[in-house]
Coordinates of C-alpha atoms and ligand atoms in Angstrom, one line a residue:
X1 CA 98.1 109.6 85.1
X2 CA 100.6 109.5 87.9
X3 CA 99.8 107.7 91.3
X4 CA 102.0 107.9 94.5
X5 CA 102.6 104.9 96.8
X6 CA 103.3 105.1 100.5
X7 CA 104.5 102.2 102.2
X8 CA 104.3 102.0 106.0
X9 CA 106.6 100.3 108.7
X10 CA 104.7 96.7 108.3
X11 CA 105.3 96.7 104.5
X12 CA 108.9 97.5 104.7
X13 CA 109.6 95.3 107.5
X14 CA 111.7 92.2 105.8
X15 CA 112.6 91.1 101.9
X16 CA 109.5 89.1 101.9
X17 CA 107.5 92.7 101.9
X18 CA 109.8 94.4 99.7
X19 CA 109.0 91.4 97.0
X20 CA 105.1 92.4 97.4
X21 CA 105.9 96.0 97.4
X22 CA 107.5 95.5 93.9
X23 CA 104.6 93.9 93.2
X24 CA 102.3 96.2 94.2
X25 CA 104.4 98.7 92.0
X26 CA 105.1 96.8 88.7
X27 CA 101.3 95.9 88.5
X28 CA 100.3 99.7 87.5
X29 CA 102.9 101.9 85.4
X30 CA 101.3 104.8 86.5
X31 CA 102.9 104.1 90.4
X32 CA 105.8 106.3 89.8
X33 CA 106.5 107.8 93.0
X34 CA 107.2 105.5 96.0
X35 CA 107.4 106.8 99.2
X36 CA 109.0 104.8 102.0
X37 CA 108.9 104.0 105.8
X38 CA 111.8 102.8 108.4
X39 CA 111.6 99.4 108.7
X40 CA 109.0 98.3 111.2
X41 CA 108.1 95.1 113.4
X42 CA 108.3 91.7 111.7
X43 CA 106.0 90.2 114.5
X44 CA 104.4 91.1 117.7
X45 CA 107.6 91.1 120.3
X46 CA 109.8 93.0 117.2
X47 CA 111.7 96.5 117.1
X48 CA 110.6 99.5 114.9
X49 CA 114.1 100.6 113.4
X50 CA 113.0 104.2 114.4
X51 CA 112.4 103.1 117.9
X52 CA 115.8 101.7 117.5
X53 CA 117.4 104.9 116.7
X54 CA 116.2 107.2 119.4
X55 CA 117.4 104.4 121.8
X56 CA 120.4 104.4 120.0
X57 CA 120.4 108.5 120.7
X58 CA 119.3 108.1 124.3
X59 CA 123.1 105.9 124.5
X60 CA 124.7 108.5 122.8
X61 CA 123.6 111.0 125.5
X62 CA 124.3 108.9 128.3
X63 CA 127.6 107.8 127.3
X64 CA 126.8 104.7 127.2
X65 CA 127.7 101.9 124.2
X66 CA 125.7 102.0 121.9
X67 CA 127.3 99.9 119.4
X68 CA 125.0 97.0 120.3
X69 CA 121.6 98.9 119.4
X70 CA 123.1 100.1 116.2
X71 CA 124.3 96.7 115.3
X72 CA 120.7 95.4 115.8
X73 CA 119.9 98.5 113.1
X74 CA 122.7 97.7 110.7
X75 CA 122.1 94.0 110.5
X76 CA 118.0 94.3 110.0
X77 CA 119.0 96.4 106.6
X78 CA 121.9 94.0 105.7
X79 CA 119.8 91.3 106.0
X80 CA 117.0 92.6 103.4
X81 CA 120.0 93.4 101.1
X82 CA 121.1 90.1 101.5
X83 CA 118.1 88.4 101.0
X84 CA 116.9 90.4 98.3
X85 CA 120.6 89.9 96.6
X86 CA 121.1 93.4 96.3
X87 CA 124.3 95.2 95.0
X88 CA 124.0 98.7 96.6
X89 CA 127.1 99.6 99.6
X90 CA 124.7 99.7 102.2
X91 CA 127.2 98.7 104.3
X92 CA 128.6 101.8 103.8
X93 CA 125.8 104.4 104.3
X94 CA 125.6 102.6 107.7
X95 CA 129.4 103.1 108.5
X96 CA 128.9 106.9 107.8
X97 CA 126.2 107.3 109.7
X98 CA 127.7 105.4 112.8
X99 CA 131.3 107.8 112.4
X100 CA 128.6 110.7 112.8
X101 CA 127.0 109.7 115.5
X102 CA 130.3 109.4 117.3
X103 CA 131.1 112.4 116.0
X104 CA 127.5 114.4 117.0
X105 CA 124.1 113.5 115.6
X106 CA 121.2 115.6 115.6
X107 CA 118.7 113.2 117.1
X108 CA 116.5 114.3 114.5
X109 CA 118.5 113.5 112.3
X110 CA 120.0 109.8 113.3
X111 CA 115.8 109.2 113.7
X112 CA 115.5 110.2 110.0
X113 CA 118.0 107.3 108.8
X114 CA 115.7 104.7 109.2
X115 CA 113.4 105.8 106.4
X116 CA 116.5 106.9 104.4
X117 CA 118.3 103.8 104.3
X118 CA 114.8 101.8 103.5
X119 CA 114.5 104.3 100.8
X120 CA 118.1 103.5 99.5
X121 CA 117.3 100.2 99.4
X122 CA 113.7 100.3 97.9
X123 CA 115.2 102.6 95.2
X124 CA 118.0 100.0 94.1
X125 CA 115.5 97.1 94.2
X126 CA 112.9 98.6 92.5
X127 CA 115.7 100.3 89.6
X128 CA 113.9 104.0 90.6
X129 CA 115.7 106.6 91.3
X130 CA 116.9 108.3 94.6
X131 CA 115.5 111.7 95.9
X132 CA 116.4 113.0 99.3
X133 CA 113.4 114.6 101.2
X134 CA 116.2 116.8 102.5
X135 CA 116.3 117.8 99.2
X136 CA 112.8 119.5 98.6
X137 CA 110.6 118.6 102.3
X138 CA 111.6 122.5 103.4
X139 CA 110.6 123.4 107.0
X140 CA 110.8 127.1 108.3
X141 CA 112.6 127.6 111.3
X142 CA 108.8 127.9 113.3
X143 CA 108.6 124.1 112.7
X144 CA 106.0 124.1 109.4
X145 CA 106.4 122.9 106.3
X146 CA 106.9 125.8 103.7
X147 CA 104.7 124.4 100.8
X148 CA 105.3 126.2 97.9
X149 CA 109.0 125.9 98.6
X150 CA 108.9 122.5 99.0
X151 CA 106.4 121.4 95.8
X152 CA 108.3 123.5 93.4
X153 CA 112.0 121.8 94.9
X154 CA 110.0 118.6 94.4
X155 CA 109.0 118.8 90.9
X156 CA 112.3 120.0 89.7
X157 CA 113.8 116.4 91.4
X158 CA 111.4 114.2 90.3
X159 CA 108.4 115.6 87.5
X160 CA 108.8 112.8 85.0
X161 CA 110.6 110.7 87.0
X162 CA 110.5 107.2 88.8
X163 CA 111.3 107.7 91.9
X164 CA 111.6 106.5 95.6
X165 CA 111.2 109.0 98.4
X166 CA 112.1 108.7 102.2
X167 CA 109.3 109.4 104.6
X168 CA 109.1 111.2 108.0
X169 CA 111.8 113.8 107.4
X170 CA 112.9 117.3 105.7
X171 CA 115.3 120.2 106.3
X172 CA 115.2 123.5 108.4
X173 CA 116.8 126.6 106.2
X174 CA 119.7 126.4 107.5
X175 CA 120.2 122.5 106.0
X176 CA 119.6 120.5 109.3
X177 CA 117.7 117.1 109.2
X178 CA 114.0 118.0 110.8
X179 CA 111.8 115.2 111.3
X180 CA 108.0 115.3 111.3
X181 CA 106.1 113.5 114.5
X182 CA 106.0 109.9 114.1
X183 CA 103.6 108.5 111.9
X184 CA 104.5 111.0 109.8
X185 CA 105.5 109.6 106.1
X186 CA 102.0 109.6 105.6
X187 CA 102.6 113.6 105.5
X188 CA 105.4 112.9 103.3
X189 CA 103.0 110.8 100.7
X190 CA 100.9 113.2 100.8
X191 CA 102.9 116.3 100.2
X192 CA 104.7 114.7 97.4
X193 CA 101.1 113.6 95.8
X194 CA 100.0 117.3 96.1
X195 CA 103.5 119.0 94.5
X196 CA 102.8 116.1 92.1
X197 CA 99.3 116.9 91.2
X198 CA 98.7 112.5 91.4
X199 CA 95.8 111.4 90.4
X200 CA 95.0 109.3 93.3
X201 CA 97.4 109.1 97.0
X202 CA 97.7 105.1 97.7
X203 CA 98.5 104.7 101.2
X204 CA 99.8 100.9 101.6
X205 CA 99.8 99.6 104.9
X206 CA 98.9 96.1 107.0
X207 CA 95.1 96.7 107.0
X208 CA 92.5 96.6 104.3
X209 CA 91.1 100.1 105.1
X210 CA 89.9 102.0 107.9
X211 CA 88.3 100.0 109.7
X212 CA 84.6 101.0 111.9
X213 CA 86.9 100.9 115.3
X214 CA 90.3 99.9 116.2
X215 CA 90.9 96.1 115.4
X216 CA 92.9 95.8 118.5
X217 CA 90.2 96.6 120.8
X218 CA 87.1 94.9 118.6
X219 CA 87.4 91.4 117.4
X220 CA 87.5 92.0 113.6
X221 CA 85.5 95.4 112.9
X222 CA 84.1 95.7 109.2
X223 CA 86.6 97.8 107.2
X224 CA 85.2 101.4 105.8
X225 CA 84.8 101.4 101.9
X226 CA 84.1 105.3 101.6
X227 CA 84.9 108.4 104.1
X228 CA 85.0 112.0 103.4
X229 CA 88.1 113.6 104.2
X230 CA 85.9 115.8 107.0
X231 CA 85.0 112.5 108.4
X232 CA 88.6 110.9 108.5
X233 CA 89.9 114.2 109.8
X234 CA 87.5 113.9 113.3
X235 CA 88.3 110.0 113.2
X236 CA 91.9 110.7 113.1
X237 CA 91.9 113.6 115.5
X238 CA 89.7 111.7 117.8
X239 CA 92.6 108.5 117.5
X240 CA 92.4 106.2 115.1
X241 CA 96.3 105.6 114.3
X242 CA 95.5 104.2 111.0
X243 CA 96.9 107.6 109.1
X244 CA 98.8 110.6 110.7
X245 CA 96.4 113.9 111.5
X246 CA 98.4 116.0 109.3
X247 CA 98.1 113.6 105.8
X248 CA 94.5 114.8 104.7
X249 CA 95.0 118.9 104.6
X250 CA 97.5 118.7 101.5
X251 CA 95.5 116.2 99.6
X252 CA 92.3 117.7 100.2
X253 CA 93.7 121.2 98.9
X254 CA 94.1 119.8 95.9
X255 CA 91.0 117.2 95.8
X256 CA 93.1 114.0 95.1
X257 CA 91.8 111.1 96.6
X258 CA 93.6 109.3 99.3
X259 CA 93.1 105.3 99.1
X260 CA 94.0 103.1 102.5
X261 CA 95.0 99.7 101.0
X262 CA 96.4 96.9 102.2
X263 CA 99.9 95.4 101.2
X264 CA 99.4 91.6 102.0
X265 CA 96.0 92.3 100.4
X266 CA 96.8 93.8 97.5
X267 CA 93.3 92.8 95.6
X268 CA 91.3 94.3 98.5
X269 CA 90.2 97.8 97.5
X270 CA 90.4 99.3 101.1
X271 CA 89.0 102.3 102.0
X272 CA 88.7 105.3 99.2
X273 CA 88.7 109.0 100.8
X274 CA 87.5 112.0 99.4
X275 CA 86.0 115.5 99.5
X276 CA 82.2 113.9 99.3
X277 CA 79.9 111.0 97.8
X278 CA 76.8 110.4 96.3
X279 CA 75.1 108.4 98.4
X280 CA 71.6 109.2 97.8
X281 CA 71.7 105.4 95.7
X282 CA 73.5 104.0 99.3
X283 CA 70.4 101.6 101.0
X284 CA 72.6 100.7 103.6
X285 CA 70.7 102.8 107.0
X286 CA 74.1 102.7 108.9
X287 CA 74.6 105.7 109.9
X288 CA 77.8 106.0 111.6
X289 CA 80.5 105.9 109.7
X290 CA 83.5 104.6 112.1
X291 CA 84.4 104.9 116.4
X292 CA 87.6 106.2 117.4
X293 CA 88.9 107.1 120.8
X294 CA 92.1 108.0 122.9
X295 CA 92.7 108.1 126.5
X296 CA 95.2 109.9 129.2
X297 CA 93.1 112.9 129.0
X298 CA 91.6 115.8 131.5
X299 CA 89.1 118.1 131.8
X300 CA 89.1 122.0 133.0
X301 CA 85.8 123.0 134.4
X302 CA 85.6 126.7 135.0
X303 CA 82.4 127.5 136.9
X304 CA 81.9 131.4 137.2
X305 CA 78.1 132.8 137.8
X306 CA 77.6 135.3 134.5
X307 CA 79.9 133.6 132.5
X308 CA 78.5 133.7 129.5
X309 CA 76.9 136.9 129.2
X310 CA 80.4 138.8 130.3
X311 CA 82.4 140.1 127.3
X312 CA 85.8 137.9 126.3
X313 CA 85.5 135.8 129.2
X314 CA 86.1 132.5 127.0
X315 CA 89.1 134.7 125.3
X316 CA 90.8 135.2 128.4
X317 CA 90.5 131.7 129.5
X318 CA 91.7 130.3 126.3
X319 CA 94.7 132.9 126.9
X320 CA 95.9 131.5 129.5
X321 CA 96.3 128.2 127.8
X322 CA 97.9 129.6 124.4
X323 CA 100.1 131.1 126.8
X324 CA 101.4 127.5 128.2
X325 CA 101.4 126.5 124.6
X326 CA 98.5 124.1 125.5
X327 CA 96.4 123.2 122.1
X328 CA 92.6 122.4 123.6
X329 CA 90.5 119.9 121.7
X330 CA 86.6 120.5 122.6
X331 CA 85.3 123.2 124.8
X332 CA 81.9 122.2 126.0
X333 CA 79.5 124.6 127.5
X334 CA 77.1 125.6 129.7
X335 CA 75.2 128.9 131.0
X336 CA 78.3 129.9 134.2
X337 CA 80.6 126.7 133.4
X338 CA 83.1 126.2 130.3
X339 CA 85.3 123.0 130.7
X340 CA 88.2 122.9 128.2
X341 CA 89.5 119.3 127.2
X342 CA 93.4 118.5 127.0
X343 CA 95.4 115.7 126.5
X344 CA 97.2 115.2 130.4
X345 CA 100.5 115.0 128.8
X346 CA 100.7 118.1 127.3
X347 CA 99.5 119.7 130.4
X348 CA 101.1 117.9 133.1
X349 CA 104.3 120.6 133.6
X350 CA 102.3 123.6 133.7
X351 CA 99.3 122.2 135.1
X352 CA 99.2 124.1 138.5
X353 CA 100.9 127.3 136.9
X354 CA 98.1 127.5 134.6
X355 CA 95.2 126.9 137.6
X356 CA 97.0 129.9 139.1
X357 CA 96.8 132.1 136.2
X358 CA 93.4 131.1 135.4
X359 CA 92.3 131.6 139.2
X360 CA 93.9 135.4 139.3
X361 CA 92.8 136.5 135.9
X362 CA 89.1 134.6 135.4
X363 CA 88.3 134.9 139.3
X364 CA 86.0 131.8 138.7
X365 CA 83.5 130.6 141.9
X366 CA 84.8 127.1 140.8
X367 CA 87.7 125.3 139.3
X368 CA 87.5 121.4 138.9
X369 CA 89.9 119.2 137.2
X370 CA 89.1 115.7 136.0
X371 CA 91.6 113.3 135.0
X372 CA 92.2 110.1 133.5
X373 CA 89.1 111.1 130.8
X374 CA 89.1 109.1 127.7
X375 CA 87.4 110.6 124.6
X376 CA 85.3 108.3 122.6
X377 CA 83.8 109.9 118.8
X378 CA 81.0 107.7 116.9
X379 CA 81.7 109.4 113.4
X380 CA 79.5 109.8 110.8
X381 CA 78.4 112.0 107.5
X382 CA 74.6 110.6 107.5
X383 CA 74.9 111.1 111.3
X384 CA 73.9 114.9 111.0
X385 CA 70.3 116.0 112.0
X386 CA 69.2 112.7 112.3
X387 CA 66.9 113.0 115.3
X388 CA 67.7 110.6 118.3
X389 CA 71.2 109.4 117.7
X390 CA 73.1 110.8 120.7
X391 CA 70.4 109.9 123.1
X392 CA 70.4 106.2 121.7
X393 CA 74.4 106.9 122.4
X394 CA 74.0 108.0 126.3
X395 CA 71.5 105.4 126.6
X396 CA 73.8 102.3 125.4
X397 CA 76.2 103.6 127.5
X398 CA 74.5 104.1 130.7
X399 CA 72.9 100.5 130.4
X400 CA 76.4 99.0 130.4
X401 CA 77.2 101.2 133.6
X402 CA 79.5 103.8 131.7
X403 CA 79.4 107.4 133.2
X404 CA 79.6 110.1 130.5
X405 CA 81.8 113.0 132.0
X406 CA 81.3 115.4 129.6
X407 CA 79.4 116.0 126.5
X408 CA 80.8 117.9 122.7
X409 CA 78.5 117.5 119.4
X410 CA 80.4 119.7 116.7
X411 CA 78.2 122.4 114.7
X412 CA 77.7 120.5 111.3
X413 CA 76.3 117.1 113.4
X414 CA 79.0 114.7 112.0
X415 CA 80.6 113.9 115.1
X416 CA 79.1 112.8 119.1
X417 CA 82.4 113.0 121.4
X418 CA 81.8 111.5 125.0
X419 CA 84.7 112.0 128.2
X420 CA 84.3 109.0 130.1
X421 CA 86.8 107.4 132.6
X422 CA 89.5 105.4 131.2
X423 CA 88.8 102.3 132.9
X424 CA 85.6 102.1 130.4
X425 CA 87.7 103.2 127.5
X426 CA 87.8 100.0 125.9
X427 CA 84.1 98.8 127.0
X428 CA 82.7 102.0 125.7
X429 CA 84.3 101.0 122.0
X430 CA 82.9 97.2 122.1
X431 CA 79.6 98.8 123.7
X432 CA 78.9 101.7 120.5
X433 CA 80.5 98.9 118.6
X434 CA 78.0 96.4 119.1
X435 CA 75.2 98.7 119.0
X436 CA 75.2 100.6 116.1
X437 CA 77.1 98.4 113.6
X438 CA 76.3 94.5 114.5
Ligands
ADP501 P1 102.0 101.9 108.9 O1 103.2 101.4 109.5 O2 101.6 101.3 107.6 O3 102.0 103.4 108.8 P2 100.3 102.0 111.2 O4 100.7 101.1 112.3 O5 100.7 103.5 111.4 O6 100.8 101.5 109.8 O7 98.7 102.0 111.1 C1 98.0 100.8 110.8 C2 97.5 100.2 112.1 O8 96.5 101.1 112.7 C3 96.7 98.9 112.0 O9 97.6 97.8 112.0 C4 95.8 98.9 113.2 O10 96.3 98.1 114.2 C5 95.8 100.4 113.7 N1 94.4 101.0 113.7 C6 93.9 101.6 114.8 N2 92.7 102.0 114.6 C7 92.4 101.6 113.3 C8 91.2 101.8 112.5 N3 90.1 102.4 112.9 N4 91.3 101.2 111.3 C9 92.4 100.6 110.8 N5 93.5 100.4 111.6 C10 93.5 100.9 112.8
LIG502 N1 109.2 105.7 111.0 C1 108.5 106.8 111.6 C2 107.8 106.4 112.9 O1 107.9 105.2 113.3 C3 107.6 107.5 110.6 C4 106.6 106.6 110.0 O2 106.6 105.4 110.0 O3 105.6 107.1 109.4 O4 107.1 107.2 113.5
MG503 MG1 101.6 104.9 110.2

């Protein structure tokens, strides 16, 4: 039996975490494989270390000191030695890293120290051993993570093993730090769990589960006990923060179930994750399973009489936006129109390039672009071919004056995703909130 442990930001924040982290870890044998965060905010008005660092890079570039960002860096880590009364020369991993930096960082890399020097220190306090994730997390040079490579490289370190493991970071062939997008040690749990063949994936952060919406927009939302892995996948996508995206794929390749659970709740069971559920026994007639939204969005509306009966029409158009390296998230539909959702971000450089290209080579009667969409997703296994649910959906919305902008239901019926303008983002939330799981 072999579990792995990822510790987030909040639970690596200060020697008072690290004391219920070795909690956490003493209280099962079988939690051999720690994998760790930078250290994040204390309280509300506090730094994330790996905020810290790219500041600290930013300094670096514009020749400007930066001695008094890293010394707010180096002193956070000497303090949880101190505290904790460790013996490890912290001090000097932090001296090395600053004569690089004068001498030329990566910003990759200098972002990567944050979870490298919590890892030093978990390791030491915990009496695991090391293991570098620049010593088996392999990227190719495209920017993916080559799996095989990296599982084998992983096993040979640490099969057998106690071990802690830095999040949020690997290295590119030819041996330069690459970091994953932030959030990302949740990838790094989860890869490890997979080259591990674990039993189970603990993810162990500041909340006891997924919760049904995001806890900073509904006053204390019921947490989730169960979620498929589909189901977490269109509630991450869709924005809740709670996990990265990217953590489900490796776990759910190798059907090991990923557990959400709380560190300064360690009794709480949180919310357990897996490939599907019996719930023919479940009375509860709930149906969604969690709401989940993002904003800073727009949306493409290509109107063109005969669009859908001409031949790779919707190829060409979606051409045009591989071209600009634009992902797109939902393409809704209609007879002549096809509107193509994007996050405004991404888009904003190329935007007008793009309308160009799209105007020569689709020669639509009509282009539109909305901004400033928010998506909102009600979620839910028990959702699917349940008759009324979205119109109940449009219906609570339009009675609390929200406009619906654009409509997407995926194929399989697990997900209702509605554009609506931001303004209403957070109404729209409280409103599904209120209605479907009061
Ligand atoms: P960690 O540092 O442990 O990785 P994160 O900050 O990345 O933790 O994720 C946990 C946070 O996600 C919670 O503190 C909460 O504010 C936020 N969050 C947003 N949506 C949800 C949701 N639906 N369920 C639980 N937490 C959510
Ligand atoms: N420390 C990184 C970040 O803040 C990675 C992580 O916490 O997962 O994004
Ligand atoms: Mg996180």
């Amino acid at each position: 039996m072999l579990k792995v442990l990822k510790f987030g930001g909040s639970s690596m924040a200060d020697a008072i975490q690290y004391k219920k982290v070795r909690a956490i870890v003493e209280a099962d044998p079988t939690r051999r494989v720690v994998v760790v965060s930078a250290a994040g905010k204390r309280f509300k008005e506090d730094h994330k270390i790996t905020d810290l660092l790219y500041l600290c890079h930013a300094h670096v570039q514009y020749g400007v000191s930066f001695e008094s960002v890293f010394g707010m860096i180096a002193d956070r880590y000497k303090g949880i030695k101190e505290d904790l009364g460790l013996k490890i020369d912290i001090e000097s991993h932090l001296e090395q890293i600053r004569k690089k930096l004068i001498s030329g960082m990566s910003e990759e890399e200098l972002a990567s120290r944050g979870e490298y020097l919590s890892a030093l220190l978990m390791a030491d306090y915990l009496g695991f051993d090391f293991v570098d994730a620049a010593h088996w997390l392999k990227f190719r040079y495209d920017g993916t993570i080559d799996q095989e490579e990296s599982y084998a490289a992983l096993r040979r370190e640490a099969e057998g093993r106690k071990v802690v493991i830095p999040g949020f970071y690997g290295v590119m062939p030819d041996g330069q730090i690459q970091t994953l997008t932030r959030g990302g040690s949740d990838i790094t749990g989860a890869l490890a769990a997979a080259a591990l063949d674990a039993d189970v994936y603990e993810n162990w952060t500041d909340v006891s589960g997924i919760l049904m919406a995001d806890p900073r927009i509904v006053e204390d939302p019921q947490p989730i006990d169960r979620v498929t892995y589909s189901e977490l996948r269109e509630l991450s996508h869709a924005g809740a923060q709670v996990l990265h995206e990217g953590t489900i794929y490796p776990v759910r390749e190798k059907k090991i179930p990923l557990n959400i659970r709380n560190t300064n709740e360690p009794d709480h069971p949180g919310t357990m994750i897996m490939e599907s559920f019996d719930d023919s026994m479940d009375m509860e007639h709930r149906f969604i399973t969690g709401i989940a939204g993002k904003k800073d969005h727009s949306i493409i509306t290509l109107t063109k009489i005969g669009l859908s009966s001409a031949v790779g029409e919707l190829r060409r158009i979606l051409e045009v936006f591989e071209d600009h390296n634009i992902p797109v998230e939902y393409v809704p539909s209609g007879l002549d129109t096809v509107s193509l959702v994007v996050d405004s971000a991404k888009v904003s450089s190329c935007l007008y390039s793009m309308l160009g290209e799209l105007q020569k080579k689709i020669k639509p009667n009509n282009i539109k672009v909305h901004d400033q969409i928010a998506i909102v997703a009600a979620v839910g296994r028990k959702m699917a071919f349940r008759a009324g649910v979205s119109g109940r959906i449009f219906a609570r919305l339009g009675e609390n004056g929200i406009s619906i902008r654009m409509i997407s239901q995926g194929p399989d019926e697990m997900n209702i995703i509605v554009g609506i303008d931001n303004k209403d983002y957070a109404n729209a939330i409280r409103v599904l909130y209120n209605s479907f799981v009061k």
